[in-house]
Amino acid sequence: MRLAPGDEAFAAAFAAKERWAFDEAYTRFGKLLYSTAYHVLGSPEDAQDCVHDALTRVWRSPDSYLRSRGALRSFLTVCVRNEAITRLRSKVRRRKLEERVAAEPAENEELGAIDVIERDRLRAALRSLPPEQRRPLELAYFEYKTHVEIARELNEPLGTVKSRIALGLRKLGTALGASE
Amino acid sequence: MTDHLGELAALYALGILEPDEQRAAEEHLTHCDACRRLLAQAEADVAAMAAAQPQLEPPGMLRAPQPALRAPMRNPMWLAVAAAVAIAVLPSGYLLQQNLAMHQSELMESQAMARLMTGPHRTVAFAGTDARVMYAPDGSWYCIIVRGASAPFHVMWSHDGTQTMLGTAMPHGDIALLYLPKSHRMDQLSLMQDGHVVGQAQLVF
């Protein structure tokens, strides 16, 4: 019977592509990764597919995860979230294409399938940020807008938006007890 | 990118960089330890946000796919053999192909959307089908879209008594799409499935 390895040994085994570490990633982080994907995609099936595809891609790419990248949990969470955002953007694009094809007036709505800002610990933590940092971070995290789109929407210079997002993210991470 | 990431690390971790910036950041990260550490912190912050949202139980047990995935082999001598085996035999090879196909299809969708949103275009239906071709008045691009498609469609150009295969519209979601940047005008297109013509479109320039 394999004893549960420590975080360091587990991350090192994942970096070294030891098969048991791939299974262990599902055991340890499955719920977090699934929830992360679900909050973006709003569908259980899509969320599961997204977790599988993101982890498979990481596993199959040589040197995708290096120990110098920091905590494996954070790395995989960001990989799954980015995969989910890519899928969501593709879904929005396809829907707009369909609208074009059907010769209906294009709607500039964003995907409204998910009630994005749930009443949760994250929302409470966001309230602790000054509004000029909170708003761009909300647009980035919950609405998946690029920094260019955010700057346009808030009518702020790009550099200002970048700084505020970076500053807001670090403050929020500290408030939520993020550790590398 | 030769400059360090700085604030872009946060944007990278949030997944909100523009595609060209993201590629440049990834390239820089391959050789800069300082930026990898900076990104590790930003990723930890984003992961803390994700963990602070309501956590949900996956429907059923979320397990690693079986049979066992093979880690990539680092010896270049074996890479070609391993890739061939993976693609031909293993289900995981199929997954890899699926990922590649998905990203290719996303690229095509992006290009088509950019054209349709910004450039003037005309629309003609393929007679007898729910398919259309949208195209530039100067013939510089064509976008073939089949709604409700569940199987691939081949697109042919009829000219001078011959048929030239232009490509295949692959279904992705509810539509099949083929985007064709071209340098000439094509006035007669056909859609084919299982060796039969299922629709024809007469384009006007």
mmCIF file of C-alpha atoms in Angstrom:
data_model
loop_
_atom_site.group_PDB
_atom_site.id
_atom_site.type_symbol
_atom_site.label_atom_id
_atom_site.label_comp_id
_atom_site.label_asym_id
_atom_site.label_seq_id
_atom_site.Cartn_x
_atom_site.Cartn_y
_atom_site.Cartn_z
ATOM 1 C CA MET A 1 0.000 0.000 0.000
ATOM 2 C CA ARG A 2 1.376 3.390 -0.922
ATOM 3 C CA LEU A 3 1.484 5.863 1.929
ATOM 4 C CA ALA A 4 0.168 9.338 1.127
ATOM 5 C CA PRO A 5 3.270 11.265 0.099
ATOM 6 C CA GLY A 6 3.985 14.814 1.231
ATOM 7 C CA ASP A 7 3.292 17.798 -1.006
ATOM 8 C CA GLU A 8 6.915 18.140 -2.054
ATOM 9 C CA ALA A 9 7.320 14.485 -2.997
ATOM 10 C CA PHE A 10 4.000 14.522 -4.835
ATOM 11 C CA ALA A 11 4.827 17.651 -6.837
ATOM 12 C CA ALA A 12 8.271 16.268 -7.685
ATOM 13 C CA ALA A 13 6.686 13.009 -8.856
ATOM 14 C CA PHE A 14 4.192 14.923 -10.994
ATOM 15 C CA ALA A 15 7.015 16.944 -12.553
ATOM 16 C CA ALA A 16 8.837 13.661 -13.211
ATOM 17 C CA LYS A 17 5.669 12.270 -14.859
ATOM 18 C CA GLU A 18 5.269 9.340 -12.511
ATOM 19 C CA ARG A 19 1.896 7.851 -13.342
ATOM 20 C CA TRP A 20 0.677 7.559 -9.749
ATOM 21 C CA ALA A 21 1.065 11.326 -9.393
ATOM 22 C CA PHE A 22 -1.431 11.876 -12.229
ATOM 23 C CA ASP A 23 -4.028 9.771 -10.387
ATOM 24 C CA GLU A 24 -3.146 11.471 -7.125
ATOM 25 C CA ALA A 25 -3.779 14.894 -8.713
ATOM 26 C CA TYR A 26 -7.372 13.810 -9.378
ATOM 27 C CA THR A 27 -7.739 12.570 -5.814
ATOM 28 C CA ARG A 28 -6.287 15.657 -4.173
ATOM 29 C CA PHE A 29 -7.522 18.432 -6.442
ATOM 30 C CA GLY A 30 -10.465 16.901 -8.307
ATOM 31 C CA LYS A 31 -13.111 18.825 -6.421
ATOM 32 C CA LEU A 32 -11.309 22.160 -6.669
ATOM 33 C CA LEU A 33 -10.534 21.685 -10.378
ATOM 34 C CA TYR A 34 -14.061 20.566 -11.197
ATOM 35 C CA SER A 35 -15.567 23.486 -9.261
ATOM 36 C CA THR A 36 -13.223 25.932 -10.971
ATOM 37 C CA ALA A 37 -14.270 24.666 -14.411
ATOM 38 C CA TYR A 38 -17.940 24.552 -13.447
ATOM 39 C CA HIS A 39 -17.996 28.162 -12.258
ATOM 40 C CA VAL A 40 -16.809 29.233 -15.713
ATOM 41 C CA LEU A 41 -18.774 26.816 -17.913
ATOM 42 C CA GLY A 42 -21.940 26.199 -15.891
ATOM 43 C CA SER A 43 -22.343 22.615 -17.090
ATOM 44 C CA PRO A 44 -21.321 19.444 -15.227
ATOM 45 C CA GLU A 45 -20.427 17.585 -18.429
ATOM 46 C CA ASP A 46 -18.412 20.453 -19.885
ATOM 47 C CA ALA A 47 -16.654 20.955 -16.558
ATOM 48 C CA GLN A 48 -15.595 17.299 -16.391
ATOM 49 C CA ASP A 49 -14.388 17.301 -20.000
ATOM 50 C CA CYS A 50 -12.493 20.481 -19.352
ATOM 51 C CA VAL A 51 -10.676 19.037 -16.308
ATOM 52 C CA HIS A 52 -9.749 15.877 -18.213
ATOM 53 C CA ASP A 53 -8.497 17.761 -21.263
ATOM 54 C CA ALA A 54 -6.498 20.307 -19.278
ATOM 55 C CA LEU A 55 -4.808 17.648 -17.149
ATOM 56 C CA THR A 56 -4.147 15.421 -20.134
ATOM 57 C CA ARG A 57 -2.525 18.290 -22.000
ATOM 58 C CA VAL A 58 -0.343 19.167 -19.016
ATOM 59 C CA TRP A 59 0.655 15.536 -18.639
ATOM 60 C CA ARG A 60 1.496 15.076 -22.283
ATOM 61 C CA SER A 61 3.578 18.245 -22.683
ATOM 62 C CA PRO A 62 7.188 17.725 -21.743
ATOM 63 C CA ASP A 63 8.333 20.103 -19.014
ATOM 64 C CA SER A 64 4.878 21.684 -18.732
ATOM 65 C CA TYR A 65 5.208 21.704 -14.970
ATOM 66 C CA LEU A 66 8.529 22.523 -13.393
ATOM 67 C CA ARG A 67 9.035 22.749 -9.658
ATOM 68 C CA SER A 68 10.177 26.348 -10.136
ATOM 69 C CA ARG A 69 6.632 27.169 -11.274
ATOM 70 C CA GLY A 70 5.488 26.955 -7.636
ATOM 71 C CA ALA A 71 2.672 24.955 -6.072
ATOM 72 C CA LEU A 72 1.193 22.213 -8.251
ATOM 73 C CA ARG A 73 -2.290 22.954 -6.930
ATOM 74 C CA SER A 74 -2.115 26.577 -8.088
ATOM 75 C CA PHE A 75 -0.585 25.616 -11.408
ATOM 76 C CA LEU A 76 -3.290 23.058 -12.203
ATOM 77 C CA THR A 77 -6.084 25.363 -11.054
ATOM 78 C CA VAL A 78 -4.890 28.072 -13.442
ATOM 79 C CA CYS A 79 -4.492 25.532 -16.275
ATOM 80 C CA VAL A 80 -8.063 24.274 -15.821
ATOM 81 C CA ARG A 81 -9.477 27.780 -15.480
ATOM 82 C CA ASN A 82 -7.705 28.964 -18.631
ATOM 83 C CA GLU A 83 -8.925 25.915 -20.537
ATOM 84 C CA ALA A 84 -12.463 26.685 -19.349
ATOM 85 C CA ILE A 85 -12.175 30.340 -20.403
ATOM 86 C CA THR A 86 -10.930 29.283 -23.851
ATOM 87 C CA ARG A 87 -13.921 26.964 -24.217
ATOM 88 C CA LEU A 88 -16.349 29.622 -23.064
ATOM 89 C CA ARG A 89 -14.968 32.197 -25.509
ATOM 90 C CA SER A 90 -15.249 29.645 -28.291
ATOM 91 C CA LYS A 91 -18.859 28.957 -27.308
ATOM 92 C CA VAL A 92 -19.675 32.669 -27.403
ATOM 93 C CA ARG A 93 -17.981 33.022 -30.800
ATOM 94 C CA ARG A 94 -19.933 30.083 -32.210
ATOM 95 C CA ARG A 95 -23.182 31.460 -30.948
ATOM 96 C CA LYS A 96 -22.449 34.815 -32.552
ATOM 97 C CA LEU A 97 -21.596 33.043 -35.791
ATOM 98 C CA GLU A 98 -24.916 31.248 -35.673
ATOM 99 C CA GLU A 99 -26.687 34.515 -35.094
ATOM 100 C CA ARG A 100 -24.956 35.952 -38.135
ATOM 101 C CA VAL A 101 -25.908 32.979 -40.227
ATOM 102 C CA ALA A 102 -29.508 33.212 -39.149
ATOM 103 C CA ALA A 103 -29.366 36.859 -40.267
ATOM 104 C CA GLU A 104 -30.580 38.035 -36.910
ATOM 105 C CA PRO A 105 -29.248 41.246 -35.460
ATOM 106 C CA ALA A 106 -26.092 40.452 -33.502
ATOM 107 C CA GLU A 107 -26.531 40.687 -29.808
ATOM 108 C CA ASN A 108 -23.644 42.081 -27.865
ATOM 109 C CA GLU A 109 -24.630 40.261 -24.751
ATOM 110 C CA GLU A 110 -22.116 38.252 -22.802
ATOM 111 C CA LEU A 111 -22.877 34.653 -21.962
ATOM 112 C CA GLY A 112 -25.502 34.865 -19.265
ATOM 113 C CA ALA A 113 -25.743 31.187 -18.398
ATOM 114 C CA ILE A 114 -24.024 31.520 -15.078
ATOM 115 C CA ASP A 115 -24.978 33.702 -12.201
ATOM 116 C CA VAL A 116 -21.383 34.665 -11.892
ATOM 117 C CA ILE A 117 -20.895 36.392 -8.592
ATOM 118 C CA GLU A 118 -22.241 34.015 -6.018
ATOM 119 C CA ARG A 119 -22.648 35.038 -2.446
ATOM 120 C CA ASP A 120 -19.518 33.444 -1.227
ATOM 121 C CA ARG A 121 -16.225 34.033 0.514
ATOM 122 C CA LEU A 122 -14.747 35.403 -2.668
ATOM 123 C CA ARG A 123 -17.378 38.071 -2.987
ATOM 124 C CA ALA A 124 -16.857 39.149 0.612
ATOM 125 C CA ALA A 125 -13.121 39.390 0.035
ATOM 126 C CA LEU A 126 -13.651 41.418 -3.131
ATOM 127 C CA ARG A 127 -15.641 43.957 -1.152
ATOM 128 C CA SER A 128 -12.535 44.683 0.885
ATOM 129 C CA LEU A 129 -10.779 46.074 -2.206
ATOM 130 C CA PRO A 130 -11.074 49.725 -3.209
ATOM 131 C CA PRO A 131 -13.566 50.056 -6.110
ATOM 132 C CA GLU A 132 -10.898 51.098 -8.622
ATOM 133 C CA GLN A 133 -9.157 47.740 -8.058
ATOM 134 C CA ARG A 134 -12.277 45.659 -7.486
ATOM 135 C CA ARG A 135 -14.100 46.478 -10.736
ATOM 136 C CA PRO A 136 -11.316 45.579 -13.207
ATOM 137 C CA LEU A 137 -10.582 42.422 -11.224
ATOM 138 C CA GLU A 138 -14.258 41.407 -11.322
ATOM 139 C CA LEU A 139 -14.364 41.963 -15.084
ATOM 140 C CA ALA A 140 -11.226 39.848 -15.460
ATOM 141 C CA TYR A 141 -12.183 37.022 -13.132
ATOM 142 C CA PHE A 142 -15.930 36.716 -13.613
ATOM 143 C CA GLU A 143 -16.428 37.987 -17.144
ATOM 144 C CA TYR A 144 -13.168 36.734 -18.701
ATOM 145 C CA LYS A 145 -12.474 40.020 -20.468
ATOM 146 C CA THR A 146 -8.979 40.762 -21.691
ATOM 147 C CA HIS A 147 -7.173 43.744 -20.205
ATOM 148 C CA VAL A 148 -7.690 45.601 -23.484
ATOM 149 C CA GLU A 149 -11.465 45.085 -23.270
ATOM 150 C CA ILE A 150 -11.473 46.106 -19.614
ATOM 151 C CA ALA A 151 -9.563 49.318 -20.325
ATOM 152 C CA ARG A 152 -12.058 50.137 -23.074
ATOM 153 C CA GLU A 153 -15.067 49.392 -20.896
ATOM 154 C CA LEU A 154 -13.809 51.402 -17.937
ATOM 155 C CA ASN A 155 -12.402 54.134 -20.140
ATOM 156 C CA GLU A 156 -9.063 53.963 -18.359
ATOM 157 C CA PRO A 157 -5.519 53.820 -19.764
ATOM 158 C CA LEU A 158 -4.225 50.290 -20.349
ATOM 159 C CA GLY A 159 -1.271 50.741 -17.992
ATOM 160 C CA THR A 160 -3.557 51.874 -15.177
ATOM 161 C CA VAL A 161 -5.818 48.872 -15.670
ATOM 162 C CA LYS A 162 -2.875 46.440 -15.655
ATOM 163 C CA SER A 163 -1.506 47.922 -12.432
ATOM 164 C CA ARG A 164 -4.855 47.893 -10.702
ATOM 165 C CA ILE A 165 -5.556 44.295 -11.633
ATOM 166 C CA ALA A 166 -2.094 43.165 -10.490
ATOM 167 C CA LEU A 167 -2.365 45.100 -7.234
ATOM 168 C CA GLY A 168 -5.927 43.959 -6.584
ATOM 169 C CA LEU A 169 -5.068 40.323 -7.257
ATOM 170 C CA ARG A 170 -2.122 40.359 -4.835
ATOM 171 C CA LYS A 171 -4.202 42.043 -2.112
ATOM 172 C CA LEU A 172 -7.035 39.592 -2.605
ATOM 173 C CA GLY A 173 -4.662 36.631 -2.563
ATOM 174 C CA THR A 174 -3.250 37.850 0.743
ATOM 175 C CA ALA A 175 -6.736 38.363 2.170
ATOM 176 C CA LEU A 176 -7.692 34.819 1.128
ATOM 177 C CA GLY A 177 -4.527 33.340 2.584
ATOM 178 C CA ALA A 178 -2.904 32.386 -0.708
ATOM 179 C CA SER A 179 0.444 30.768 -0.251
ATOM 180 C CA GLU A 180 2.857 29.670 -2.922
ATOM 181 C CA MET B 1 9.623 39.059 -25.094
ATOM 182 C CA THR B 2 12.901 40.101 -23.504
ATOM 183 C CA ASP B 3 11.409 42.258 -20.728
ATOM 184 C CA HIS B 4 10.361 40.644 -17.500
ATOM 185 C CA LEU B 5 6.669 39.967 -17.027
ATOM 186 C CA GLY B 6 6.045 42.337 -14.114
ATOM 187 C CA GLU B 7 2.328 43.102 -13.900
ATOM 188 C CA LEU B 8 1.643 40.820 -16.863
ATOM 189 C CA ALA B 9 2.198 37.808 -14.574
ATOM 190 C CA ALA B 10 -1.093 38.597 -12.827
ATOM 191 C CA LEU B 11 -2.870 39.006 -16.170
ATOM 192 C CA TYR B 12 -1.364 35.758 -17.438
ATOM 193 C CA ALA B 13 -2.562 33.862 -14.366
ATOM 194 C CA LEU B 14 -6.045 35.330 -14.801
ATOM 195 C CA GLY B 15 -6.071 34.228 -18.460
ATOM 196 C CA ILE B 16 -6.805 37.727 -19.776
ATOM 197 C CA LEU B 17 -3.784 38.474 -21.962
ATOM 198 C CA GLU B 18 -4.257 38.920 -25.681
ATOM 199 C CA PRO B 19 -3.090 35.786 -27.598
ATOM 200 C CA ASP B 20 0.156 37.367 -28.897
ATOM 201 C CA GLU B 21 1.050 38.634 -25.415
ATOM 202 C CA GLN B 22 0.343 35.224 -23.974
ATOM 203 C CA ARG B 23 2.651 33.524 -26.460
ATOM 204 C CA ALA B 24 5.412 36.043 -25.734
ATOM 205 C CA ALA B 25 4.980 35.530 -21.982
ATOM 206 C CA GLU B 26 5.184 31.750 -22.387
ATOM 207 C CA GLU B 27 8.348 32.069 -24.409
ATOM 208 C CA HIS B 28 9.918 34.321 -21.766
ATOM 209 C CA LEU B 29 8.927 31.927 -18.983
ATOM 210 C CA THR B 30 10.948 29.129 -20.550
ATOM 211 C CA HIS B 31 14.192 30.831 -19.562
ATOM 212 C CA CYS B 32 13.449 33.227 -16.699
ATOM 213 C CA ASP B 33 13.376 31.846 -13.162
ATOM 214 C CA ALA B 34 12.527 35.220 -11.616
ATOM 215 C CA CYS B 35 9.357 35.492 -13.711
ATOM 216 C CA ARG B 36 8.421 31.882 -13.010
ATOM 217 C CA ARG B 37 8.513 32.723 -9.297
ATOM 218 C CA LEU B 38 6.460 35.855 -9.891
ATOM 219 C CA LEU B 39 3.926 33.825 -11.867
ATOM 220 C CA ALA B 40 3.828 31.166 -9.152
ATOM 221 C CA GLN B 41 2.651 33.832 -6.701
ATOM 222 C CA ALA B 42 0.029 35.149 -9.138
ATOM 223 C CA GLU B 43 -1.204 31.599 -9.782
ATOM 224 C CA ALA B 44 -1.451 31.016 -6.039
ATOM 225 C CA ASP B 45 -3.600 34.167 -5.777
ATOM 226 C CA VAL B 46 -5.919 33.027 -8.592
ATOM 227 C CA ALA B 47 -6.124 29.533 -7.073
ATOM 228 C CA ALA B 48 -7.086 31.130 -3.739
ATOM 229 C CA MET B 49 -9.912 32.960 -5.537
ATOM 230 C CA ALA B 50 -11.075 29.710 -7.140
ATOM 231 C CA ALA B 51 -10.962 27.893 -3.804
ATOM 232 C CA ALA B 52 -13.003 30.678 -2.167
ATOM 233 C CA GLN B 53 -15.950 30.038 -4.520
ATOM 234 C CA PRO B 54 -18.480 27.389 -3.535
ATOM 235 C CA GLN B 55 -16.916 23.952 -3.978
ATOM 236 C CA LEU B 56 -19.035 21.399 -5.815
ATOM 237 C CA GLU B 57 -18.977 17.635 -5.854
ATOM 238 C CA PRO B 58 -18.451 16.307 -9.381
ATOM 239 C CA PRO B 59 -21.361 14.135 -10.558
ATOM 240 C CA GLY B 60 -20.014 10.645 -9.973
ATOM 241 C CA MET B 61 -16.397 10.035 -9.234
ATOM 242 C CA LEU B 62 -13.971 12.239 -11.134
ATOM 243 C CA ARG B 63 -11.147 9.862 -11.973
ATOM 244 C CA ALA B 64 -8.042 9.959 -14.082
ATOM 245 C CA PRO B 65 -8.784 8.536 -17.531
ATOM 246 C CA GLN B 66 -7.969 4.855 -18.006
ATOM 247 C CA PRO B 67 -6.101 3.075 -19.407
ATOM 248 C CA ALA B 68 -2.916 4.593 -18.081
ATOM 249 C CA LEU B 69 -1.652 7.668 -19.826
ATOM 250 C CA ARG B 70 1.888 7.521 -20.999
ATOM 251 C CA ALA B 71 4.130 10.387 -20.036
ATOM 252 C CA PRO B 72 5.996 11.947 -22.973
ATOM 253 C CA MET B 73 9.312 10.312 -23.741
ATOM 254 C CA ARG B 74 12.301 12.566 -23.638
ATOM 255 C CA ASN B 75 14.622 10.570 -25.861
ATOM 256 C CA PRO B 76 14.202 12.135 -29.335
ATOM 257 C CA MET B 77 15.019 8.796 -30.955
ATOM 258 C CA TRP B 78 11.776 7.410 -29.595
ATOM 259 C CA LEU B 79 9.566 10.441 -30.061
ATOM 260 C CA ALA B 80 8.375 9.647 -33.564
ATOM 261 C CA VAL B 81 7.644 6.028 -32.694
ATOM 262 C CA ALA B 82 5.849 7.016 -29.483
ATOM 263 C CA ALA B 83 3.747 9.616 -31.294
ATOM 264 C CA ALA B 84 2.787 7.161 -34.008
ATOM 265 C CA VAL B 85 1.806 4.526 -31.463
ATOM 266 C CA ALA B 86 -0.107 7.046 -29.382
ATOM 267 C CA ILE B 87 -2.068 8.351 -32.335
ATOM 268 C CA ALA B 88 -2.732 4.969 -33.870
ATOM 269 C CA VAL B 89 -3.476 2.859 -30.829
ATOM 270 C CA LEU B 90 -4.005 4.539 -27.500
ATOM 271 C CA PRO B 91 -7.222 6.276 -26.505
ATOM 272 C CA SER B 92 -5.029 9.003 -25.010
ATOM 273 C CA GLY B 93 -3.655 9.622 -28.494
ATOM 274 C CA TYR B 94 -7.194 10.307 -29.561
ATOM 275 C CA LEU B 95 -7.499 12.869 -26.769
ATOM 276 C CA LEU B 96 -4.385 14.631 -27.989
ATOM 277 C CA GLN B 97 -5.745 14.732 -31.527
ATOM 278 C CA GLN B 98 -9.020 16.040 -30.205
ATOM 279 C CA ASN B 99 -7.230 18.877 -28.434
ATOM 280 C CA LEU B 100 -5.322 19.798 -31.569
ATOM 281 C CA ALA B 101 -8.532 19.719 -33.614
ATOM 282 C CA MET B 102 -10.314 21.860 -31.047
ATOM 283 C CA HIS B 103 -7.648 24.551 -31.136
ATOM 284 C CA GLN B 104 -7.561 24.516 -34.923
ATOM 285 C CA SER B 105 -11.297 24.920 -35.015
ATOM 286 C CA GLU B 106 -11.089 27.804 -32.539
ATOM 287 C CA LEU B 107 -8.532 29.531 -34.715
ATOM 288 C CA MET B 108 -10.818 29.132 -37.728
ATOM 289 C CA GLU B 109 -13.780 30.495 -35.786
ATOM 290 C CA SER B 110 -11.763 33.517 -34.677
ATOM 291 C CA GLN B 111 -10.657 34.295 -38.212
ATOM 292 C CA ALA B 112 -14.168 33.874 -39.567
ATOM 293 C CA MET B 113 -15.666 36.042 -36.840
ATOM 294 C CA ALA B 114 -13.095 38.779 -37.409
ATOM 295 C CA ARG B 115 -13.949 38.846 -41.117
ATOM 296 C CA LEU B 116 -17.685 38.735 -40.632
ATOM 297 C CA MET B 117 -17.660 41.454 -38.001
ATOM 298 C CA THR B 118 -15.385 43.888 -39.766
ATOM 299 C CA GLY B 119 -15.511 43.359 -43.532
ATOM 300 C CA PRO B 120 -18.296 43.779 -46.074
ATOM 301 C CA HIS B 121 -19.607 40.440 -47.243
ATOM 302 C CA ARG B 122 -22.350 38.699 -49.180
ATOM 303 C CA THR B 123 -24.384 35.679 -48.186
ATOM 304 C CA VAL B 124 -25.686 32.940 -50.439
ATOM 305 C CA ALA B 125 -27.516 29.779 -49.357
ATOM 306 C CA PHE B 126 -26.645 26.336 -50.642
ATOM 307 C CA ALA B 127 -29.899 25.380 -52.340
ATOM 308 C CA GLY B 128 -31.809 22.678 -50.519
ATOM 309 C CA THR B 129 -29.786 22.893 -47.297
ATOM 310 C CA ASP B 130 -29.449 24.915 -44.141
ATOM 311 C CA ALA B 131 -25.941 25.901 -45.188
ATOM 312 C CA ARG B 132 -24.610 29.227 -46.352
ATOM 313 C CA VAL B 133 -21.510 30.708 -47.784
ATOM 314 C CA MET B 134 -20.529 34.178 -46.667
ATOM 315 C CA TYR B 135 -17.807 35.713 -48.791
ATOM 316 C CA ALA B 136 -15.868 38.868 -49.530
ATOM 317 C CA PRO B 137 -17.044 40.789 -52.614
ATOM 318 C CA ASP B 138 -13.470 40.643 -53.970
ATOM 319 C CA GLY B 139 -13.159 36.863 -53.407
ATOM 320 C CA SER B 140 -10.417 37.247 -50.761
ATOM 321 C CA TRP B 141 -12.154 34.959 -48.267
ATOM 322 C CA TYR B 142 -15.056 32.521 -47.996
ATOM 323 C CA CYS B 143 -16.755 31.190 -44.914
ATOM 324 C CA ILE B 144 -18.951 28.095 -45.305
ATOM 325 C CA ILE B 145 -21.268 27.401 -42.382
ATOM 326 C CA VAL B 146 -23.605 24.434 -42.008
ATOM 327 C CA ARG B 147 -26.085 24.639 -39.154
ATOM 328 C CA GLY B 148 -27.228 21.576 -37.260
ATOM 329 C CA ALA B 149 -24.373 19.534 -38.730
ATOM 330 C CA SER B 150 -23.426 16.279 -37.070
ATOM 331 C CA ALA B 151 -21.024 14.985 -39.732
ATOM 332 C CA PRO B 152 -18.315 16.593 -41.892
ATOM 333 C CA PHE B 153 -19.135 18.222 -45.244
ATOM 334 C CA HIS B 154 -16.693 18.480 -48.118
ATOM 335 C CA VAL B 155 -16.666 21.739 -50.038
ATOM 336 C CA MET B 156 -15.915 21.673 -53.781
ATOM 337 C CA TRP B 157 -15.335 24.405 -56.329
ATOM 338 C CA SER B 158 -16.828 23.732 -59.779
ATOM 339 C CA HIS B 159 -14.958 25.397 -62.608
ATOM 340 C CA ASP B 160 -14.147 24.682 -66.257
ATOM 341 C CA GLY B 161 -15.914 21.332 -66.068
ATOM 342 C CA THR B 162 -13.817 20.134 -63.119
ATOM 343 C CA GLN B 163 -14.270 19.918 -59.360
ATOM 344 C CA THR B 164 -11.596 21.085 -56.954
ATOM 345 C CA MET B 165 -11.746 20.012 -53.348
ATOM 346 C CA LEU B 166 -11.422 23.098 -51.139
ATOM 347 C CA GLY B 167 -11.597 21.534 -47.689
ATOM 348 C CA THR B 168 -13.844 19.987 -45.096
ATOM 349 C CA ALA B 169 -16.248 21.740 -42.774
ATOM 350 C CA MET B 170 -15.895 19.859 -39.491
ATOM 351 C CA PRO B 171 -18.759 19.912 -36.988
ATOM 352 C CA HIS B 172 -17.956 21.610 -33.695
ATOM 353 C CA GLY B 173 -20.876 22.146 -31.389
ATOM 354 C CA ASP B 174 -23.988 22.783 -33.494
ATOM 355 C CA ILE B 175 -22.275 24.054 -36.607
ATOM 356 C CA ALA B 176 -19.713 22.943 -39.135
ATOM 357 C CA LEU B 177 -17.453 25.663 -40.389
ATOM 358 C CA LEU B 178 -14.806 26.097 -43.031
ATOM 359 C CA TYR B 179 -12.951 29.368 -43.433
ATOM 360 C CA LEU B 180 -11.008 29.807 -46.653
ATOM 361 C CA PRO B 181 -8.698 32.744 -47.298
ATOM 362 C CA LYS B 182 -8.345 32.850 -51.118
ATOM 363 C CA SER B 183 -6.970 35.101 -53.794
ATOM 364 C CA HIS B 184 -9.492 34.416 -56.519
ATOM 365 C CA ARG B 185 -13.206 34.470 -57.152
ATOM 366 C CA MET B 186 -15.101 31.188 -57.085
ATOM 367 C CA ASP B 187 -18.627 31.418 -58.412
ATOM 368 C CA GLN B 188 -19.928 27.887 -57.951
ATOM 369 C CA LEU B 189 -19.504 25.863 -54.782
ATOM 370 C CA SER B 190 -20.904 22.454 -53.875
ATOM 371 C CA LEU B 191 -21.355 20.690 -50.571
ATOM 372 C CA MET B 192 -20.751 16.962 -50.552
ATOM 373 C CA GLN B 193 -21.452 14.242 -48.061
ATOM 374 C CA ASP B 194 -20.866 10.497 -48.494
ATOM 375 C CA GLY B 195 -19.850 11.098 -52.087
ATOM 376 C CA HIS B 196 -23.068 12.908 -53.028
ATOM 377 C CA VAL B 197 -23.697 16.548 -53.755
ATOM 378 C CA VAL B 198 -26.170 17.766 -51.139
ATOM 379 C CA GLY B 199 -26.242 21.468 -51.986
ATOM 380 C CA GLN B 200 -25.010 24.021 -54.493
ATOM 381 C CA ALA B 201 -24.423 27.750 -54.198
ATOM 382 C CA GLN B 202 -24.099 30.262 -57.018
ATOM 383 C CA LEU B 203 -21.981 33.217 -55.920
ATOM 384 C CA VAL B 204 -22.249 36.650 -57.466
ATOM 385 C CA PHE B 205 -19.341 39.083 -57.742
#
